[in-house]
mmCIF file of C-alpha atoms in Angstrom:
data_model
loop_
_atom_site.group_PDB
_atom_site.id
_atom_site.type_symbol
_atom_site.label_atom_id
_atom_site.label_comp_id
_atom_site.label_asym_id
_atom_site.label_seq_id
_atom_site.Cartn_x
_atom_site.Cartn_y
_atom_site.Cartn_z
ATOM 1 C CA MET A 11 66.857 133.409 99.685
ATOM 2 C CA SER A 12 68.821 132.160 102.652
ATOM 3 C CA VAL A 13 66.488 129.172 103.001
ATOM 4 C CA VAL A 14 67.137 128.135 99.416
ATOM 5 C CA LEU A 15 70.855 128.547 99.888
ATOM 6 C CA LEU A 16 70.775 126.420 103.042
ATOM 7 C CA ALA A 17 68.869 123.717 101.252
ATOM 8 C CA PHE A 18 71.342 123.727 98.407
ATOM 9 C CA MET A 19 74.298 123.687 100.744
ATOM 10 C CA SER A 20 72.859 120.673 102.676
ATOM 11 C CA THR A 21 72.827 118.554 99.515
ATOM 12 C CA ALA A 22 76.390 119.425 98.469
ATOM 13 C CA VAL A 23 78.891 116.533 98.644
ATOM 14 C CA TRP A 24 82.020 117.095 100.749
ATOM 15 C CA ALA A 25 85.012 115.764 98.809
ATOM 16 C CA GLN A 26 88.753 115.393 99.316
ATOM 17 C CA VAL A 27 91.543 114.343 96.972
ATOM 18 C CA HIS A 28 94.726 113.539 98.838
ATOM 19 C CA THR A 29 97.950 112.971 96.988
ATOM 20 C CA GLU A 30 101.245 111.476 98.116
ATOM 21 C CA LEU A 31 104.399 111.436 95.957
ATOM 22 C CA ASP A 32 107.352 109.292 96.915
ATOM 23 C CA TRP A 33 110.645 109.674 94.906
ATOM 24 C CA GLN A 34 112.708 106.490 95.147
ATOM 25 C CA PRO A 35 116.235 106.983 93.744
ATOM 26 C CA TYR A 36 118.510 104.024 93.144
ATOM 27 C CA PRO A 37 122.312 104.410 92.885
ATOM 28 C CA VAL A 38 124.296 103.916 89.664
ATOM 29 C CA ARG A 39 128.044 103.343 89.917
ATOM 30 C CA LEU A 40 130.281 103.020 86.897
ATOM 31 C CA ALA A 41 132.665 100.130 86.773
ATOM 32 C CA GLU A 42 135.955 100.689 85.011
ATOM 33 C CA GLY A 43 135.585 100.714 81.262
ATOM 34 C CA GLU A 44 131.803 100.562 81.465
ATOM 35 C CA THR A 45 129.526 102.884 79.494
ATOM 36 C CA LEU A 46 126.812 104.810 81.175
ATOM 37 C CA ALA A 47 124.138 102.768 79.419
ATOM 38 C CA GLU A 48 125.810 99.539 80.617
ATOM 39 C CA ALA A 49 125.976 100.848 84.238
ATOM 40 C CA LEU A 50 122.321 101.864 84.094
ATOM 41 C CA ASP A 51 121.276 98.428 82.777
ATOM 42 C CA ARG A 52 123.276 96.690 85.429
ATOM 43 C CA SER A 53 122.165 98.907 88.325
ATOM 44 C CA SER A 54 118.458 99.191 87.556
ATOM 45 C CA PRO A 55 116.217 97.197 89.851
ATOM 46 C CA ILE A 56 113.339 97.664 87.395
ATOM 47 C CA ARG A 57 112.676 94.497 85.397
ATOM 48 C CA GLN A 58 109.409 93.872 83.599
ATOM 49 C CA ARG A 59 108.736 90.990 81.169
ATOM 50 C CA ALA A 60 112.508 90.280 80.853
ATOM 51 C CA LEU A 61 113.184 93.946 79.938
ATOM 52 C CA VAL A 62 115.267 96.422 81.919
ATOM 53 C CA TYR A 63 113.912 99.910 82.475
ATOM 54 C CA HIS A 64 115.822 102.838 84.025
ATOM 55 C CA ALA A 65 112.754 104.503 85.604
ATOM 56 C CA THR A 66 109.238 103.647 86.561
ATOM 57 C CA THR A 67 106.117 105.166 88.023
ATOM 58 C CA ASP A 68 103.689 103.121 90.054
ATOM 59 C CA TRP A 69 100.409 104.628 91.198
ATOM 60 C CA GLN A 70 97.233 103.660 92.984
ATOM 61 C CA VAL A 71 93.918 105.425 93.481
ATOM 62 C CA GLN A 72 91.689 104.488 96.300
ATOM 63 C CA TRP A 73 88.344 105.996 97.092
ATOM 64 C CA ARG A 74 85.874 105.940 99.988
ATOM 65 C CA PHE A 75 82.489 107.423 100.273
ATOM 66 C CA TRP A 76 79.862 107.857 102.897
ATOM 67 C CA TRP A 77 76.098 107.844 102.156
ATOM 68 C CA GLN A 78 72.865 108.585 103.802
ATOM 69 C CA ASN A 79 69.270 107.708 103.148
ATOM 70 C CA SER A 80 67.118 110.651 102.082
ATOM 71 C CA ASP A 81 63.698 111.297 100.661
ATOM 72 C CA HIS A 82 65.243 110.783 97.205
ATOM 73 C CA GLY A 83 66.897 107.437 97.998
ATOM 74 C CA CYS A 84 70.457 106.649 99.119
ATOM 75 C CA VAL A 85 72.876 109.516 98.268
ATOM 76 C CA ILE A 86 76.611 110.023 98.719
ATOM 77 C CA GLU A 87 77.352 112.754 101.181
ATOM 78 C CA ARG A 88 81.116 112.607 101.419
ATOM 79 C CA VAL A 89 83.944 111.341 99.169
ATOM 80 C CA ARG A 90 87.635 110.890 99.908
ATOM 81 C CA THR A 91 90.080 109.908 97.157
ATOM 82 C CA ASP A 92 93.686 108.996 97.814
ATOM 83 C CA VAL A 93 96.259 109.044 95.071
ATOM 84 C CA THR A 94 99.630 107.493 95.784
ATOM 85 C CA VAL A 95 102.508 107.794 93.315
ATOM 86 C CA GLN A 96 105.993 106.223 93.548
ATOM 87 C CA ILE A 97 108.612 107.363 90.950
ATOM 88 C CA GLN A 98 111.852 105.477 90.818
ATOM 89 C CA LEU A 99 114.749 107.209 89.023
ATOM 90 C CA PRO A 100 118.529 106.550 88.784
ATOM 91 C CA GLU A 101 121.084 108.641 90.604
ATOM 92 C CA LEU A 102 124.608 108.639 89.294
ATOM 93 C CA VAL A 103 127.107 108.330 92.130
ATOM 94 C CA ASP A 104 130.378 108.726 90.220
ATOM 95 C CA GLY A 105 131.691 109.252 86.668
ATOM 96 C CA THR A 106 133.564 111.776 84.676
ATOM 97 C CA ALA A 107 132.348 115.288 84.127
ATOM 98 C CA ALA A 108 131.234 114.277 80.565
ATOM 99 C CA GLN A 109 129.354 111.257 81.944
ATOM 100 C CA GLN A 110 127.761 113.360 84.600
ATOM 101 C CA ALA A 111 126.575 115.879 82.004
ATOM 102 C CA GLU A 112 125.226 113.117 79.758
ATOM 103 C CA PHE A 113 123.529 111.459 82.703
ATOM 104 C CA SER A 114 121.935 114.805 83.861
ATOM 105 C CA ASP A 115 120.277 115.331 80.489
ATOM 106 C CA TYR A 116 119.068 111.765 80.346
ATOM 107 C CA ARG A 117 117.748 111.769 83.909
ATOM 108 C CA GLU A 118 115.841 115.030 83.226
ATOM 109 C CA ALA A 119 114.159 113.405 80.219
ATOM 110 C CA LEU A 120 113.297 110.336 82.353
ATOM 111 C CA ARG A 121 111.854 112.611 84.995
ATOM 112 C CA VAL A 122 109.630 114.463 82.437
ATOM 113 C CA HIS A 123 108.405 111.118 81.114
ATOM 114 C CA GLU A 124 107.692 109.703 84.548
ATOM 115 C CA GLU A 125 105.899 112.899 85.616
ATOM 116 C CA GLY A 126 103.632 112.274 82.602
ATOM 117 C CA HIS A 127 102.666 108.976 84.255
ATOM 118 C CA GLN A 128 102.150 110.842 87.541
ATOM 119 C CA GLN A 129 99.714 113.127 85.714
ATOM 120 C CA PHE A 130 97.538 110.141 84.720
ATOM 121 C CA ALA A 131 97.260 109.161 88.383
ATOM 122 C CA LEU A 132 96.212 112.705 89.387
ATOM 123 C CA GLU A 133 93.668 112.837 86.543
ATOM 124 C CA ALA A 134 92.250 109.415 87.572
ATOM 125 C CA GLY A 135 91.836 110.520 91.195
ATOM 126 C CA GLU A 136 90.202 113.774 90.328
ATOM 127 C CA ALA A 137 87.906 112.182 87.762
ATOM 128 C CA ILE A 138 86.814 109.521 90.237
ATOM 129 C CA ASP A 139 86.260 112.056 92.950
ATOM 130 C CA ARG A 140 84.119 114.243 90.668
ATOM 131 C CA ALA A 141 82.170 111.304 89.313
ATOM 132 C CA LEU A 142 81.313 110.023 92.760
ATOM 133 C CA GLN A 143 80.231 113.430 93.905
ATOM 134 C CA GLN A 144 77.851 113.639 90.930
ATOM 135 C CA LEU A 145 76.412 110.159 91.207
ATOM 136 C CA PRO A 146 72.598 110.358 91.357
ATOM 137 C CA PRO A 147 70.702 108.800 94.286
ATOM 138 C CA ALA A 148 70.046 105.078 94.205
ATOM 139 C CA SER A 149 67.003 103.165 95.341
ATOM 140 C CA ASN A 150 69.036 101.636 98.161
ATOM 141 C CA CYS A 151 72.520 102.023 99.592
ATOM 142 C CA ARG A 152 73.817 98.628 98.417
ATOM 143 C CA ALA A 153 72.917 99.607 94.853
ATOM 144 C CA LEU A 154 74.667 102.952 95.313
ATOM 145 C CA GLU A 155 77.797 101.209 96.568
ATOM 146 C CA VAL A 156 77.844 98.813 93.619
ATOM 147 C CA ASP A 157 77.259 101.718 91.117
ATOM 148 C CA ALA A 158 79.950 103.946 92.724
ATOM 149 C CA ASN A 159 82.658 101.263 92.746
ATOM 150 C CA ALA A 160 81.876 100.158 89.231
ATOM 151 C CA LEU A 161 82.165 103.820 88.103
ATOM 152 C CA GLY A 162 85.510 104.221 89.918
ATOM 153 C CA HIS A 163 86.898 101.048 88.336
ATOM 154 C CA HIS A 164 85.624 102.023 84.888
ATOM 155 C CA ILE A 165 87.430 105.404 85.177
ATOM 156 C CA LEU A 166 90.610 103.658 86.261
ATOM 157 C CA GLU A 167 90.463 101.287 83.324
ATOM 158 C CA ARG A 168 90.019 104.196 80.845
ATOM 159 C CA VAL A 169 92.911 106.192 82.375
ATOM 160 C CA ARG A 170 95.181 103.086 82.348
ATOM 161 C CA GLU A 171 94.423 102.634 78.641
ATOM 162 C CA ARG A 172 95.374 106.230 77.945
ATOM 163 C CA GLU A 173 98.563 105.737 79.993
ATOM 164 C CA PHE A 174 99.448 102.664 77.953
ATOM 165 C CA ASP A 175 98.925 104.662 74.791
ATOM 166 C CA TYR A 176 101.238 107.369 76.225
ATOM 167 C CA ASP A 177 104.055 104.786 76.549
ATOM 168 C CA ARG A 178 103.320 103.499 73.081
ATOM 169 C CA ARG A 179 103.365 106.983 71.535
ATOM 170 C CA THR A 180 106.555 108.035 73.310
ATOM 171 C CA ASN A 181 108.183 104.589 73.000
ATOM 172 C CA HIS A 182 108.583 104.657 76.843
ATOM 173 C CA GLY A 183 109.995 108.192 76.773
ATOM 174 C CA GLU A 184 112.364 107.779 73.810
ATOM 175 C CA THR A 185 110.603 110.519 71.830
ATOM 176 C CA GLN A 186 111.021 112.734 74.916
ATOM 177 C CA GLY A 187 114.807 112.254 75.025
ATOM 178 C CA ALA A 188 114.780 109.378 77.530
ATOM 179 C CA TRP A 189 116.995 107.158 75.416
ATOM 180 C CA MET A 190 120.534 106.073 75.877
ATOM 181 C CA GLU A 191 122.652 103.974 73.584
#
């Protein structure tokens, strides 16, 4: 029994998913007579395709793997996947009590929406890590490398499509309360 267990353990892939989250606030100051929405639009550094957004989540997934030649071909023996997420949200510096309360509710809805984007990053990293661990042996290590990277990129593409659909379904968080007039 212990011989079988040792043989099974020697073929197991060692894997690691590392995550790093970086919150990046930006200040919002109200000018005299300015609405909260106007102050947010003016203060936001987030511009995409001539549109202003009040929050954003950027993420990357990187993977590395180590292989060895065996009697069954080239096999992955270790995987490391790194997920890096940067979330940028506004931070109201001043304003009346009513404006602070309105902003607090809005920022919370933005946070919830952006954490939805963060979840896509984590899912992508975990899916890539699992898929690489389960990749069958290849006839040679170059073929294994090509197959593993193609699989990782395919998973990223599928997750990015789902993330795009998330923004479409929520109208960039509007249906989650992240909307200010």
